[in-house]
C-alpha cells in the first residue's frame, strides 16, 4: 500500500494542472487550503488566532445553532515536521501556479469570496519562502504590476481604490499590509492612503484596511507619518464608533517602541484636553469615551463604561518607557472610592487589573494602588469581577503584603466562603494551609518568589548583551 506521503504527492500532481479552476469552486477551495497547510506543516486550526481558522464564521455558527461540538483536536493545532519531498512539492506547486495564473484571473481572485482565502494562503507561503515580491509574482499580478512597475497608472489606481472599499477585496488588502515589505507598504501608503486616511477610517469597510495598514507600520518614520495624518481625526474616530483605528496605532507604537509622545498628544487633542490640569481626567475620558467638555457637565454615576475605551487604556499602559505615566497620574488624581467602584464593573475591573499586572509600571507605583484597597479585599473577593483584582494583587505582592491580604480574608472568612468567587480566591491564596501550617505556607511562598526572581535575572541577563552590542555598533557607525 502507498504511504500517506506518496498519496499526498500524487494528489498534488493531480490537482496542480487544475489549480485555478479549483480555487473558484466553493467546495474544492477548502480542500486546497487544507492541502497547502499540510504541505507546509502548519497547524490546520490556529486556536490562538481565530482569523486564521479554516472554518468561516457562518460555518461555525451553523454548527453552534445545531448544538454541534467544534472539532478542536490537539493534533490540528500543532506545527508538523514534514519530509523534504513535501517541501519540494509545495515549492513546485507555488512556482507552477504562479506562472500559470494570468493577470486577469489573479485580479479576479482578489474579490472572490471563494478564491480569495486560497490566494491569501498562497501569498503567506510565498512570503515565508522569500518569493512574494518578485517581479511578475502572484502578488504583482494581483496589484496590477505595482511591485515591478510602481510608476503612476490611472487604471491600476482606480482598481485598487475600488478594492479598498470592496467587502472581499478589503480582506485581501489586509493580508497584503501584513506581508508587505517596508518599501511596498510605503508605496501603498503614499499612493492610496496618504491624504485619505480620515475619510477611509470612517468607511464601514475600508476602515479595516486602514487598521491593518496602521498596525503593520514597518518603522518609526512610517509610524510617525501616519500618526501625524490621523491626529486631526482622533476625536471623530473615538466618538464615532471607529476607536479600532486608534488601537491599531497604539499596537504599532508598542511593537516598534516608538511614537509614544506623538500618540498621547493625538489622544489629548482628540479628547479636547488643552490644559495640563485637564489631563487628570484622562483615565475617565478614555474609559467612558467622552470629550472633556461633556464629561465635566455629566452625571458621573450614570456614565457607562465603553469596552473600546477600556482596551485603549490597557494599550496605553503598555507603551514603552514612561508611556504609562499619563494614565497613572490620572488614576491617582481620582477619589479612591471612585476607583474602588471600578473594581466591581466588568470593563472597569479590566482597567484596574491591567494596571496591577502591567510589567511596565514600577512595583512602588503598584504598591500605592494596592494600598487603596486595604481593608477591602474581602469585599472584592466575593464580587464576580473584584475577585480577579484580588488575584492580581496577590501575584504582585511580597510576603508581608500577602500576609496582610490573608489576614483580611480570614477575619471575614464566613462572608468569603459563602461566595463561589470568594472560595476560588481562598483556594488560590491557600488560606487553609496558612491556618494549619503558617511556616510551611511562608516557606512555599518564599520559594515561589525566589524562582520568579531567578527567571527574571536570567531574562534580564540574556537581553543585556544585546543592548550592549547595539550600543557598540552605534558607536562604530559614528
Coordinates of N, CA and C in Angstrom, one line a residue, residues 2 8 24 48 59 110 149 195 207 228 240 245 268 270 475:
X2 N 0.4 2.3 -0.7 CA 1.2 3.5 -0.7 C 1.2 4.2 0.6
X8 N -0.1 12.0 -0.8 CA -0.2 13.4 -0.9 C 0.6 13.9 -2.2
X24 N -11.7 28.5 -7.7 CA -13.0 29.1 -7.9 C -14.2 28.3 -7.5
X48 N -4.9 30.2 18.6 CA -4.5 31.5 19.1 C -5.0 32.6 18.3
X59 N -20.1 29.1 9.0 CA -20.0 27.6 9.2 C -20.0 27.3 10.7
X110 N -8.9 38.3 -6.1 CA -8.8 39.2 -5.0 C -10.2 39.6 -4.5
X149 N 6.5 47.7 -11.4 CA 6.4 49.0 -12.1 C 5.6 49.9 -11.2
X195 N -3.4 61.3 2.7 CA -4.4 62.4 2.4 C -5.8 61.9 2.5
X207 N -12.2 51.0 6.6 CA -11.6 51.3 7.9 C -10.8 50.1 8.4
X228 N 0.8 61.6 12.5 CA 0.6 63.0 12.1 C -0.6 63.2 11.2
X240 N -17.1 58.3 17.1 CA -18.0 57.9 16.0 C -17.8 56.4 15.7
X245 N -9.2 52.1 14.9 CA -8.1 52.8 14.2 C -7.1 53.3 15.2
X268 N -4.8 63.5 23.5 CA -5.1 64.7 24.2 C -6.0 65.6 23.3
X270 N -7.7 64.8 20.6 CA -9.0 64.2 20.3 C -10.0 64.3 21.4
X475 N 28.1 53.1 18.1 CA 29.4 53.9 18.3 C 30.3 53.7 17.1

